[in-house]
Coordinates of C-alpha atoms in Angstrom, one line a residue:
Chain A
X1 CA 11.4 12.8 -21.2
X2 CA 10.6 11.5 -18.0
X3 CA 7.0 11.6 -17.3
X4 CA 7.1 12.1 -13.5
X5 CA 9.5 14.8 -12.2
X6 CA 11.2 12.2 -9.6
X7 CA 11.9 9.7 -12.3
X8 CA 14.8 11.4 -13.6
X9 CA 17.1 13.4 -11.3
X10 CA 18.5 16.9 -12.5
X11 CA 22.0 17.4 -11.5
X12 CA 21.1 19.8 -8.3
X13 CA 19.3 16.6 -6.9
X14 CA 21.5 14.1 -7.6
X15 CA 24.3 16.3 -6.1
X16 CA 22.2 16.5 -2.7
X17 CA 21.7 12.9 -2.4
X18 CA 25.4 12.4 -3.2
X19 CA 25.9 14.4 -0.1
X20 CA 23.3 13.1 2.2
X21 CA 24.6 9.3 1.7
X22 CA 27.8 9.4 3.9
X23 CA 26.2 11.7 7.0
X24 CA 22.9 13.8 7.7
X25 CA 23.5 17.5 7.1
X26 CA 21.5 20.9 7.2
X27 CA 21.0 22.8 4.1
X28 CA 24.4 25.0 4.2
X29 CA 26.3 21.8 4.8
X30 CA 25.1 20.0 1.9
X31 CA 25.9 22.9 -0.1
X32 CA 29.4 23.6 1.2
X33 CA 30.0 19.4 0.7
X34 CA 28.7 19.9 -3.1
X35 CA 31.1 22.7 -3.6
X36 CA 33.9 20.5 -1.6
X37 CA 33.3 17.3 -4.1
X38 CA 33.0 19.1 -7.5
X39 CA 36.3 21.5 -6.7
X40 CA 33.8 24.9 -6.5
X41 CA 31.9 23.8 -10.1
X42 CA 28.8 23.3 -8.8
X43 CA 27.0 26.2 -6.9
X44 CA 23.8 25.2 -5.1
X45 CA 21.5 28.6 -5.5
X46 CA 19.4 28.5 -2.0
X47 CA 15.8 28.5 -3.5
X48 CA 17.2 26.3 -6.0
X49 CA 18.4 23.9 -2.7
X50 CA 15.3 24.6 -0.7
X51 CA 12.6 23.4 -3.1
X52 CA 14.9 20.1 -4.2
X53 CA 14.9 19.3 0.2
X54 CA 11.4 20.4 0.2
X55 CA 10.3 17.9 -2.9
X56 CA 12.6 15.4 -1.4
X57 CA 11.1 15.3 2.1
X58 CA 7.5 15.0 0.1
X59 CA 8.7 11.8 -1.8
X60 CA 10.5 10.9 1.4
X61 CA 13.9 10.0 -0.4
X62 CA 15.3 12.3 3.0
X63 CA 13.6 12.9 6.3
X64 CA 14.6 15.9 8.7
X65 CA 16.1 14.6 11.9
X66 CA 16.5 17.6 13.9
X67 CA 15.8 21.1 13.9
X68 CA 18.2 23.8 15.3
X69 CA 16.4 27.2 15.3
X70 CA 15.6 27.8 11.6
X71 CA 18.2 25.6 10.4
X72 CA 17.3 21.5 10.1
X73 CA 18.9 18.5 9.6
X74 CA 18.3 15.8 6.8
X75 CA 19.0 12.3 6.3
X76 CA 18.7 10.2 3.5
X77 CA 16.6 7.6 3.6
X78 CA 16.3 4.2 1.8
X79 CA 13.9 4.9 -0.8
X80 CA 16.2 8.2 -1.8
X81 CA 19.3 5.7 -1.3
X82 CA 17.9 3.7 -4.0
X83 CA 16.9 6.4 -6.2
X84 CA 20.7 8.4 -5.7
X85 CA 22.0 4.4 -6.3
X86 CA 19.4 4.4 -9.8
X87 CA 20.8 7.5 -11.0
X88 CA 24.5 7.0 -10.5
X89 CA 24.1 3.7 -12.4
X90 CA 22.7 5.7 -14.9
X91 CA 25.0 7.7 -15.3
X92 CA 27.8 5.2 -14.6
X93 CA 26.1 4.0 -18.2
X94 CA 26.4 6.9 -20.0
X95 CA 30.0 7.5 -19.4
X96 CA 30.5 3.6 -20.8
X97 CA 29.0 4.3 -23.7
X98 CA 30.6 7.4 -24.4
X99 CA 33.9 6.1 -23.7
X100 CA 33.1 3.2 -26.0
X101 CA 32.4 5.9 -28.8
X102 CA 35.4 7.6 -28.3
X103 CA 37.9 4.7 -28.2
X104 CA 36.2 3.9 -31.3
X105 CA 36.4 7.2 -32.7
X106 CA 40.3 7.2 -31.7
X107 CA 40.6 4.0 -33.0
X108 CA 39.0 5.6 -36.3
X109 CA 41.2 7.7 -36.5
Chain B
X1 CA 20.3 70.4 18.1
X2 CA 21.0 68.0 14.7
X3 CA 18.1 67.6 12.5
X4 CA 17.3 64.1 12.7
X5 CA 16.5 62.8 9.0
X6 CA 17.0 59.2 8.9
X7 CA 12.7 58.7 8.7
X8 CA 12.7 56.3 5.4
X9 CA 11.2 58.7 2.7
X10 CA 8.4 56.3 0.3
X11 CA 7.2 56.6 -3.7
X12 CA 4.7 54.9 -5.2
X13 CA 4.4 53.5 -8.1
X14 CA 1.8 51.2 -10.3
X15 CA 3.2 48.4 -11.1
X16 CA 4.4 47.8 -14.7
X17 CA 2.9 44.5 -15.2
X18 CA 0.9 41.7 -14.7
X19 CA 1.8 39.4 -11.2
X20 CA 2.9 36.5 -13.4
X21 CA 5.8 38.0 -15.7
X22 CA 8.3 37.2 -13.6
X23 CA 11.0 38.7 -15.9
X24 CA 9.4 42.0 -16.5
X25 CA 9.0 42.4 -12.3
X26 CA 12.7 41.4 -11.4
X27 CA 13.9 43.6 -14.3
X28 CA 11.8 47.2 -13.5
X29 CA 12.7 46.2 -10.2
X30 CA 16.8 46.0 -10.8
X31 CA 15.9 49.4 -12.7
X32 CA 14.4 50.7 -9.9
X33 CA 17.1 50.0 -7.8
X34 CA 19.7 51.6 -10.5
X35 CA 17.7 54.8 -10.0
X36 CA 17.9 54.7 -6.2
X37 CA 14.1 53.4 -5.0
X38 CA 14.2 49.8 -3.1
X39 CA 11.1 48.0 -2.8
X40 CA 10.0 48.4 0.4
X41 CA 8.8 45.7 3.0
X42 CA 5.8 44.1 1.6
X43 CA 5.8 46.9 -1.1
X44 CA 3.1 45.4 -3.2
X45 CA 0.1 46.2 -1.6
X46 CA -3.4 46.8 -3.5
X47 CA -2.1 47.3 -6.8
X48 CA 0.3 50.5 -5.6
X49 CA 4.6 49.6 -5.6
X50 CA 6.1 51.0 -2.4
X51 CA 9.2 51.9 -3.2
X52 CA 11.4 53.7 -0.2
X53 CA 14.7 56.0 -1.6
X54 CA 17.8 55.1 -1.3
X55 CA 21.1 55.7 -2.8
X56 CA 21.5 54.2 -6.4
X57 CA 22.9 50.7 -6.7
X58 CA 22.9 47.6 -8.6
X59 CA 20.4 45.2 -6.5
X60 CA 19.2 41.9 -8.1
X61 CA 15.4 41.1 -7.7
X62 CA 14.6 37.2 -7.8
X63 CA 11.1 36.1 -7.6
X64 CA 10.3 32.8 -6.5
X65 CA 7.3 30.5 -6.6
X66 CA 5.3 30.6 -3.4
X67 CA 4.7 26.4 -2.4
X68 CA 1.4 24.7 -1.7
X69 CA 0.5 26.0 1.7
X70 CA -1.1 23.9 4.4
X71 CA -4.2 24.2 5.6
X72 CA -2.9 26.4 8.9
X73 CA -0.8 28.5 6.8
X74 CA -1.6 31.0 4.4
X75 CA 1.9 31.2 2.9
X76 CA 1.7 34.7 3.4
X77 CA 5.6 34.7 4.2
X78 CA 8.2 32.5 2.9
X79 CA 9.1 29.6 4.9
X80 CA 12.0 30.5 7.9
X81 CA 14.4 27.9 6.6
X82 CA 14.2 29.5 3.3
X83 CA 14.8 32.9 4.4
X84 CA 17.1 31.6 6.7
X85 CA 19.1 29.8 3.4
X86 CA 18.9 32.2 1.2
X87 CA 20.2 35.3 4.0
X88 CA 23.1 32.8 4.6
X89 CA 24.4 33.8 0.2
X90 CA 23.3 37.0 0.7
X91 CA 19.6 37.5 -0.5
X92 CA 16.8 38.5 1.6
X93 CA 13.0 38.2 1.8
X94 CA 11.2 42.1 0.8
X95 CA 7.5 41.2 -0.4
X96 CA 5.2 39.1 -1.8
X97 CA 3.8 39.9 -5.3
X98 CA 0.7 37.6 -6.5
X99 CA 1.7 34.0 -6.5
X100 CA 5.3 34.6 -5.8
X101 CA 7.9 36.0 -2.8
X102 CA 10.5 38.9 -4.2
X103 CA 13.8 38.2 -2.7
X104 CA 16.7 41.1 -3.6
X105 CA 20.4 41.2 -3.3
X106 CA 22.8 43.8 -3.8
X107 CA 26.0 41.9 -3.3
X108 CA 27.7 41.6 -6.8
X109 CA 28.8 38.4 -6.3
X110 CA 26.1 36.6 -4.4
X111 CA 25.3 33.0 -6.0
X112 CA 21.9 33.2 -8.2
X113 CA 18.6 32.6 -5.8
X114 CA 18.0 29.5 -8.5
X115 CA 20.7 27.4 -10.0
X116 CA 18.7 24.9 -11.6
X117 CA 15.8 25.7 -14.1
X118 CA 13.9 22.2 -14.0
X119 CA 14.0 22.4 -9.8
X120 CA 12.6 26.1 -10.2
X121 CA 9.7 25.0 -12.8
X122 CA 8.7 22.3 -9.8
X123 CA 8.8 24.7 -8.0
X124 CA 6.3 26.6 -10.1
X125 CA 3.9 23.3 -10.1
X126 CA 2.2 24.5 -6.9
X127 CA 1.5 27.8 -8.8
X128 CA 0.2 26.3 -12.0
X129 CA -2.2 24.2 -9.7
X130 CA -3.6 26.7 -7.8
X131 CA -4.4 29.0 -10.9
X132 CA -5.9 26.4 -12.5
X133 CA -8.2 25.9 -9.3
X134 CA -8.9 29.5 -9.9
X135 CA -10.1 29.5 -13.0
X136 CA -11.8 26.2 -12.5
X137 CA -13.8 28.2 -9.8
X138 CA -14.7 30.8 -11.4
X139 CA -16.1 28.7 -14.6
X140 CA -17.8 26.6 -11.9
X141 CA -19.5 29.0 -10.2
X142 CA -20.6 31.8 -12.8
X143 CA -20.8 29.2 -15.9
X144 CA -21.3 25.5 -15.1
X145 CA -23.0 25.0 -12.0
X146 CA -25.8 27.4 -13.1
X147 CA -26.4 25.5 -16.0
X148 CA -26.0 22.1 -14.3
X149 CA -29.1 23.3 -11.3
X150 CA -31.3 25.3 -13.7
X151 CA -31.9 27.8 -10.9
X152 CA -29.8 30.7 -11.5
X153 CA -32.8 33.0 -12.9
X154 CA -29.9 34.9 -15.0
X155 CA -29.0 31.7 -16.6
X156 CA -33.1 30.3 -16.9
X157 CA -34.2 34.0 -18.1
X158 CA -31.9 36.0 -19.3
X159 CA -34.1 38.7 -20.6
X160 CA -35.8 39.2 -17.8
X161 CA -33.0 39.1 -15.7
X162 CA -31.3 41.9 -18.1
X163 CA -34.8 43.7 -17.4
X164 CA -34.4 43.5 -13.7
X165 CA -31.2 44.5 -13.2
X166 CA -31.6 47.1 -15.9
X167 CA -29.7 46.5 -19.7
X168 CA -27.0 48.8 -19.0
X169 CA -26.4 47.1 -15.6
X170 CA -26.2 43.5 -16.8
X171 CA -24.0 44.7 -19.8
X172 CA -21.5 46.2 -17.5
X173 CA -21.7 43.3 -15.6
X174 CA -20.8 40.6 -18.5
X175 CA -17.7 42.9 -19.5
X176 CA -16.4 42.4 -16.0
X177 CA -16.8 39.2 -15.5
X178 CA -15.6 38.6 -18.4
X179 CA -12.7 40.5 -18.2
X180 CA -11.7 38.6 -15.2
X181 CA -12.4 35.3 -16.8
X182 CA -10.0 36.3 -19.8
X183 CA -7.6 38.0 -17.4
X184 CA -7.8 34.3 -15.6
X185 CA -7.4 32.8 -18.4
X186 CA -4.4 34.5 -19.5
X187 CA -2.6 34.0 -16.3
X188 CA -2.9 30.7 -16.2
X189 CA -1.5 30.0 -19.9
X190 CA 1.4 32.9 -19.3
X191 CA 2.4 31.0 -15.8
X192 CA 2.2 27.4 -17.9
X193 CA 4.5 28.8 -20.8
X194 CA 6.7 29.8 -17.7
X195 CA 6.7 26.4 -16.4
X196 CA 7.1 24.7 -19.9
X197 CA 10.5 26.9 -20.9
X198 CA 11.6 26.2 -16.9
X199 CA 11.2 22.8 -17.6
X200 CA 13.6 22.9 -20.9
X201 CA 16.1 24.1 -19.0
X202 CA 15.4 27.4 -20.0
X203 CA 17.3 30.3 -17.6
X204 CA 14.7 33.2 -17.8
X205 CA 15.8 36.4 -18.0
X206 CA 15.2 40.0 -19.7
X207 CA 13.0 39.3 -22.7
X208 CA 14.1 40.4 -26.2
X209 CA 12.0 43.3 -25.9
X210 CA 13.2 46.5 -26.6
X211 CA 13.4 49.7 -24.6
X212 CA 10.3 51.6 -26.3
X213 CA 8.9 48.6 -26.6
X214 CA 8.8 47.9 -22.8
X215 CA 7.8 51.3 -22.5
X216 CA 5.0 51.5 -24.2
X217 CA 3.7 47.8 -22.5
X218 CA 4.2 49.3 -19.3
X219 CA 2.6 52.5 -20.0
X220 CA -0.6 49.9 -22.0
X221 CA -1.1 47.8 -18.5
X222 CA -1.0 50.7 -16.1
X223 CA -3.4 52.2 -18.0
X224 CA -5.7 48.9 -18.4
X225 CA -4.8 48.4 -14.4
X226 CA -6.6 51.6 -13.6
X227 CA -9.1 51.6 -15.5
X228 CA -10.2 47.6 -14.6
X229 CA -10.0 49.1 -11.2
X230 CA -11.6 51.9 -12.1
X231 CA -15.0 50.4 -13.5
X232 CA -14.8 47.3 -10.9
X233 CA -15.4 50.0 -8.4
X234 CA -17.8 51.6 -10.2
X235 CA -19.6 48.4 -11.1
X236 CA -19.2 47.3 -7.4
X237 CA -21.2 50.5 -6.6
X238 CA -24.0 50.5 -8.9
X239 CA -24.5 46.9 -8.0
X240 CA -24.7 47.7 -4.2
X241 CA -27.3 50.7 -5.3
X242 CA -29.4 48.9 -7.6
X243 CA -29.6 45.8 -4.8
X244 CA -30.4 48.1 -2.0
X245 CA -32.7 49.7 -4.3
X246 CA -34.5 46.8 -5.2
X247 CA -34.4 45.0 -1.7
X248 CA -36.4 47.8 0.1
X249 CA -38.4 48.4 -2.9
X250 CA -37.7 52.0 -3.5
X251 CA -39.1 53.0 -6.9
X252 CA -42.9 51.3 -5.7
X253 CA -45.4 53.5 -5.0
X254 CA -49.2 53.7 -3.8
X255 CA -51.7 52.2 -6.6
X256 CA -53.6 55.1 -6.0
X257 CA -50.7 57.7 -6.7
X258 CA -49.6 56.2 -10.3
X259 CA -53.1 55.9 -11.4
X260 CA -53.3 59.8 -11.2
X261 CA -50.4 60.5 -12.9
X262 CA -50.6 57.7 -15.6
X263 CA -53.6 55.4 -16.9
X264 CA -52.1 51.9 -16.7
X265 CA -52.2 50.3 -19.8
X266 CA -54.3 47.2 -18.4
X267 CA -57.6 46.1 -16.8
X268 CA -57.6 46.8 -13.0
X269 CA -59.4 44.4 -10.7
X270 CA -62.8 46.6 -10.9
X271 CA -62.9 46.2 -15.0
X272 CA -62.8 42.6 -14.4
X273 CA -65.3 42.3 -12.0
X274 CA -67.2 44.4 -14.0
X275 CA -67.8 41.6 -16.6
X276 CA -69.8 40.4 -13.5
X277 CA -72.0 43.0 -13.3
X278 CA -72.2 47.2 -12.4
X279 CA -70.0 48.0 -10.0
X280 CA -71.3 49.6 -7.2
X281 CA -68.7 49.7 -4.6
X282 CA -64.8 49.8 -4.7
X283 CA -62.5 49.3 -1.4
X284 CA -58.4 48.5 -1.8
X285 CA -57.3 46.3 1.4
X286 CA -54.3 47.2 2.8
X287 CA -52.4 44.0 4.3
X288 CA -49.5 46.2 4.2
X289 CA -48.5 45.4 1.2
X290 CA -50.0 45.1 -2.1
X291 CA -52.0 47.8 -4.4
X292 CA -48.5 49.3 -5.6
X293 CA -47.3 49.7 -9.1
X294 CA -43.7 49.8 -9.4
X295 CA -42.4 51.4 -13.3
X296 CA -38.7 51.1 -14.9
X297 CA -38.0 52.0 -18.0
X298 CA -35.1 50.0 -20.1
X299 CA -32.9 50.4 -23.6
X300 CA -34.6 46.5 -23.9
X301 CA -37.7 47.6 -22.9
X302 CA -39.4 51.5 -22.5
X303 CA -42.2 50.3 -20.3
X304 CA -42.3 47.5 -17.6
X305 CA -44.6 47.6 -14.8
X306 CA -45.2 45.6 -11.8
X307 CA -48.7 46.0 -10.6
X308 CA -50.2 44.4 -7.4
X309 CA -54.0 45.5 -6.2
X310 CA -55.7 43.9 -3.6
X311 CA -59.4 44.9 -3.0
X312 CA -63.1 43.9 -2.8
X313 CA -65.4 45.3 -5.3
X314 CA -69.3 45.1 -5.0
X315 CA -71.7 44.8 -7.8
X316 CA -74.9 46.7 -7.9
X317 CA -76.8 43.3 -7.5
X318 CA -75.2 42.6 -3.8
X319 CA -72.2 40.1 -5.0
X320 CA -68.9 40.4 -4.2
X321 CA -65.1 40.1 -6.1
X322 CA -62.6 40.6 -3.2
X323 CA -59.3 39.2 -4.8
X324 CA -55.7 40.2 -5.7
X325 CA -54.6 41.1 -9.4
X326 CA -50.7 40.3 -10.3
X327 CA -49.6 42.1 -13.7
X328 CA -46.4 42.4 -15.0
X329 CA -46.5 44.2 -18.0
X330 CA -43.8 45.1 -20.6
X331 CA -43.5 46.7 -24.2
X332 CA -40.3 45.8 -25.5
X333 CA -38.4 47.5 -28.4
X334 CA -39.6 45.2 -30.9
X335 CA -41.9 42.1 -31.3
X336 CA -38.9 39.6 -31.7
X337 CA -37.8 40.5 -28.2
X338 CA -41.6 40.1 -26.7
X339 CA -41.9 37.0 -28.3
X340 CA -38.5 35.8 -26.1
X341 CA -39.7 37.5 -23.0
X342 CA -42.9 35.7 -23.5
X343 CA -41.4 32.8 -23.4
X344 CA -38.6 32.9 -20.5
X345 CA -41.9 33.7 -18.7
X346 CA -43.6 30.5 -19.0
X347 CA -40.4 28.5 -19.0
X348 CA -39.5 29.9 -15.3
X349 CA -43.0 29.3 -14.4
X350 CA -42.9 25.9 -15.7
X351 CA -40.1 24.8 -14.0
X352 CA -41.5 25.3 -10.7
X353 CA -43.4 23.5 -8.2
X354 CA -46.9 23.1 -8.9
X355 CA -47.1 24.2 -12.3
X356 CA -50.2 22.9 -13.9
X357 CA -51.3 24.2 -17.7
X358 CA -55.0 24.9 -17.9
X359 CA -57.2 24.0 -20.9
X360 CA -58.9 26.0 -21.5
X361 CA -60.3 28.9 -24.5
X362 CA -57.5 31.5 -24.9
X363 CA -57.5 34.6 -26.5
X364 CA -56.8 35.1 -30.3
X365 CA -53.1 36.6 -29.6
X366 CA -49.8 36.0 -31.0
X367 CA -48.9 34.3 -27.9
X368 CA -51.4 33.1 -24.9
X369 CA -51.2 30.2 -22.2
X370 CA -53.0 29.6 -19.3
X371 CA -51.9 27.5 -16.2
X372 CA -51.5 27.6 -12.5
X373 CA -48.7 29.1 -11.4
X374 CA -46.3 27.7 -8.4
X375 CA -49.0 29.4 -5.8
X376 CA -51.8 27.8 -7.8
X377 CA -53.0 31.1 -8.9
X378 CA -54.9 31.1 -12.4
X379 CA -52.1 33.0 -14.4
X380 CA -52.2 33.8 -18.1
X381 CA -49.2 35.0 -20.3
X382 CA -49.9 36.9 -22.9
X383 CA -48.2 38.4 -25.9
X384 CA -48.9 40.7 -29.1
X385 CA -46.5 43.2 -30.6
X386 CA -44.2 44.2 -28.7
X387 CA -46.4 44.2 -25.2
X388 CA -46.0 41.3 -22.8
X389 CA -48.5 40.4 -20.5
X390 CA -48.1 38.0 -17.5
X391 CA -51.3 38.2 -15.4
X392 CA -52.6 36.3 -11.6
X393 CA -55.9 37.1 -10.8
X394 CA -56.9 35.1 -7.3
X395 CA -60.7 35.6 -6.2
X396 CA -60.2 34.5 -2.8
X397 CA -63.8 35.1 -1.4
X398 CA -66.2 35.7 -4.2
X399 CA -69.7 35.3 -4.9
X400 CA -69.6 36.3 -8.5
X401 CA -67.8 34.4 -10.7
X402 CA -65.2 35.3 -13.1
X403 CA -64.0 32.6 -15.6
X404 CA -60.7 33.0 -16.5
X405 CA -61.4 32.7 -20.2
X406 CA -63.5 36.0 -19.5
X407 CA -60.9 38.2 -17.4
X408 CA -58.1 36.6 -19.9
X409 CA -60.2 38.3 -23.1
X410 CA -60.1 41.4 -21.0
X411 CA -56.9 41.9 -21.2
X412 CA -56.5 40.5 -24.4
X413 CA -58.4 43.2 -25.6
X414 CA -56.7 45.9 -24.0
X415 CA -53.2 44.6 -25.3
X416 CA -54.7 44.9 -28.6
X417 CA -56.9 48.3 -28.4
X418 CA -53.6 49.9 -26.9
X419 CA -51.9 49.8 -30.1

């Protein structure tokens, strides 16, 4: 259990990163790219969306670049490159070692 | 001409719980909505639900975590890009309930305000913090920075603080402070088992608890809403009386007025000059204020009195005694309690400036000292029974003198005589 909230990403976060590394986008965009990249699986609630860009911008993994009436625009920045880059190899980790188990467990078998 | 009738028509309602179960709002809410009353803009206002009719649908009620504010903003609406967000899937901003904003939608296929329980319970940090500053005010204030300075005279005397105010007063007092404190206290574990099944992962939703159930703690916090309301005002009251009461000294009246109604049960300051000699001659000097007796009675204590006399008395042989007497006199309900009085007495007098204990022959009583007090008057505390005696006698211009030890026995004597 991580013991600072930032240390470990939840999926909603590591899904906004993800869509923050190729261009800066407002907060509908990153949602509409999320839904674009996981085929419609992964819904992005608003408040759920507003307090990860609101955390985000505190621990300055993004930065807001431009503000169009009410709506504004983020950009990753290197610190939140790093951390989306952490995760994924994480994650990149725990699909190796699953695969191992279940080639093992086919081989088993 | 068509009757115009498109004026939105309002009910009110109490609210059927606390401002930090979040479940139980969202849900009465939805029910609400099922029966046809919206919450209204900024419907939660003083304790009263505004609800405004409507036709009966299903509407969704989310409540979400208000964030730390800055210091120019009050957070007294949600951010715009948040309103702005969640109005783009359907959900809009309708009040703000405690430490939380009440969004609603009634589209049935609207995404869910929160997708992700961990984000929500960081969300919830800011909340946690803040009611923990809360509480950690209010234990500050009322509990530990009293004790810490030693000068808050209700932590340094109680009982004569209860005696002041008046028992009944200061009891009603402690039960609402200390229903607040509990009520504080409960909030803050409530919202921190809130943040703890958020952080799990937990999605929160109805509750397990059944329809009578629900009724009946709905129907159990309205009524304990009232009535905490209820006695807070009350309490708010009295305390405004009493302190106006007190402040321009209603209840004191001329020296010369009690004495004809009742014999005080003390020396005056012509009984201790008589130890001088005969008194010839008695004038009270009016400064304009002084030679007033001011008389409570308490469930502590059935007789306190506060007794100031300035005056100049003349003996038969041409001396003088021009002086002010300072008694404050109670009889408590029983010797245990006079014995505690007693003793706050000289503890608050020996805490202050200037305090000096005098040596010198005391009176054979259960309880006597003798010292000068923060004004460096000669001041002696007595005690037998139930009767407490705390007595300043100043001879400012006198030609005949009065050793303490001598006025002291006087009084002594009439503590004990009164029986």
């Amino acid at each position: 259990m991580p013991r600072h909230a930032m240390e470990q990403l939840t999926e909603a976060m590591f899904y906004v990163l993800m869509s923050l590394c190729e261009t800066p986008r407002c907060g509908v965009r990153i949602v509409e790219e999320i839904e674009r990249r996981t085929e419609g699986e992964v819904r992005l609630g608003p408040a759920t969306l507003y307090t990860v860009l609101a955390k985000f911008e505190k621990e300055k993994y993004i930065k807001e670049i431009k503000v169009e009436g009410r709506s504004r625009t983020y950009a990753i920045t290197e610190k939140g490159l790093s951390a989306y880059r952490t995760e994924l190899a994480r994650l990149r980790a725990c699909l190796v070692a699953a695969e191992k188990g279940e080639e093992k467990h086919g081989e088993e078998k | 001409m068509e009757k115009r009738n498109d004026a939105p028509r309002y009910r009110y309602r109490l609210p059927p719980c606390p401002a930090y179960d979040v479940e139980g709002t969202e849900r009465w809410l939805s029910e609400m909505a099922a029966q046809g009353l919206m919450l209204a803009p900024d419907g939660f206002f003083f304790g009263i639900v505004t609800l405004e009719e409507s036709e009966p649908c299903h509407a969704r009620y989310r409540l979400e975590a208000i964030p730390k504010g800055s210091f120019f903003d009050d957070n007294a609406t949600p951010d715009a890009e948040a309103v702005e967000l969640a109005a783009h899937y359907g959900w809009e901003y309708v009040a703000k309930r405690g430490e939380f904003y009440i969004y609603r939608t009634v589209q049935e296929d609207a995404r869910e305000l929160n997708t992700d329980p961990r984000v929500r319970a960081l969300a919830m940090k800011a909340v946690r913090a803040r009611q923990r500053g809360y509480l950690f005010e209010w234990l500050w204030w009322l509990v530990l920075y009293p004790l810490l300075q030693n000068r808050a005279l209700v932590w340094r005397m109680p009982l004569l603080a209860t005696l002041t105010l008046g028992s009944w007063l200061s009891l009603f007092t402690v039960l609402i402070v200390g229903w607040l404190g509990i009520r504080a206290i409960v909030r803050t574990v409530m919202l921190e088992r809130l943040y703890r099944r958020l952080s799990r992962g937990e999605t929160i939703g109805d509750g397990t608890a059944d329809g009578t159930e629900r009724a009946r703690r709905i129907r159990r916090h309205r009524i304990c809403s009232v009535t905490r309301v209820t006695l807070t005002v009350i309490w708010a009251v009295w305390l405004s009386v009493w302190t106006l009461y007190w402040m321009t000294d209603q209840g004191e009246v001329p020296m010369e007025e009690y004495i004809e109604e009742e014999a005080l049960p003390f020396a005056s300051l012509a009984e201790i000059a008589s130890c001088a000699g005969e008194v010839a001659e008695y004038r009270a000097i009016r400064y304009g204020f002084g030679n007033t007796v001011k008389a409570w009675q308490d469930p502590l204590a059935p007789v306190n009195i506060d007794y100031c006399e300035i005056a100049e008395v003349k003996l038969a042989d041409g001396r003088s005694v021009e002086g002010a007497l300072y008694v404050t006199y109670h009889e408590t309900v029983s010797p245990a309690l006079a014995v505690l009085l007693a003793k706050e007495y000289h503890r608050g007098d020996r805490a202050k400036k200037n305090y000096g204990e005098l040596g010198v022959d005391l009176p054979k009583v259960s309880y006597a000292v003798a010292y000068l007090d923060e004004v460096h008057r000669p001041t002696v505390l007595l005690q037998e029974g139930n009767r407490v005696m705390r007595v300043s006698f100043y001879a400012y211009s006198s030609s005949a003198e009065i050793p303490i030890e001598r006025w002291a026995q006087i009084f002594a004597d009439g503590m004990v005589s009164h029986k």
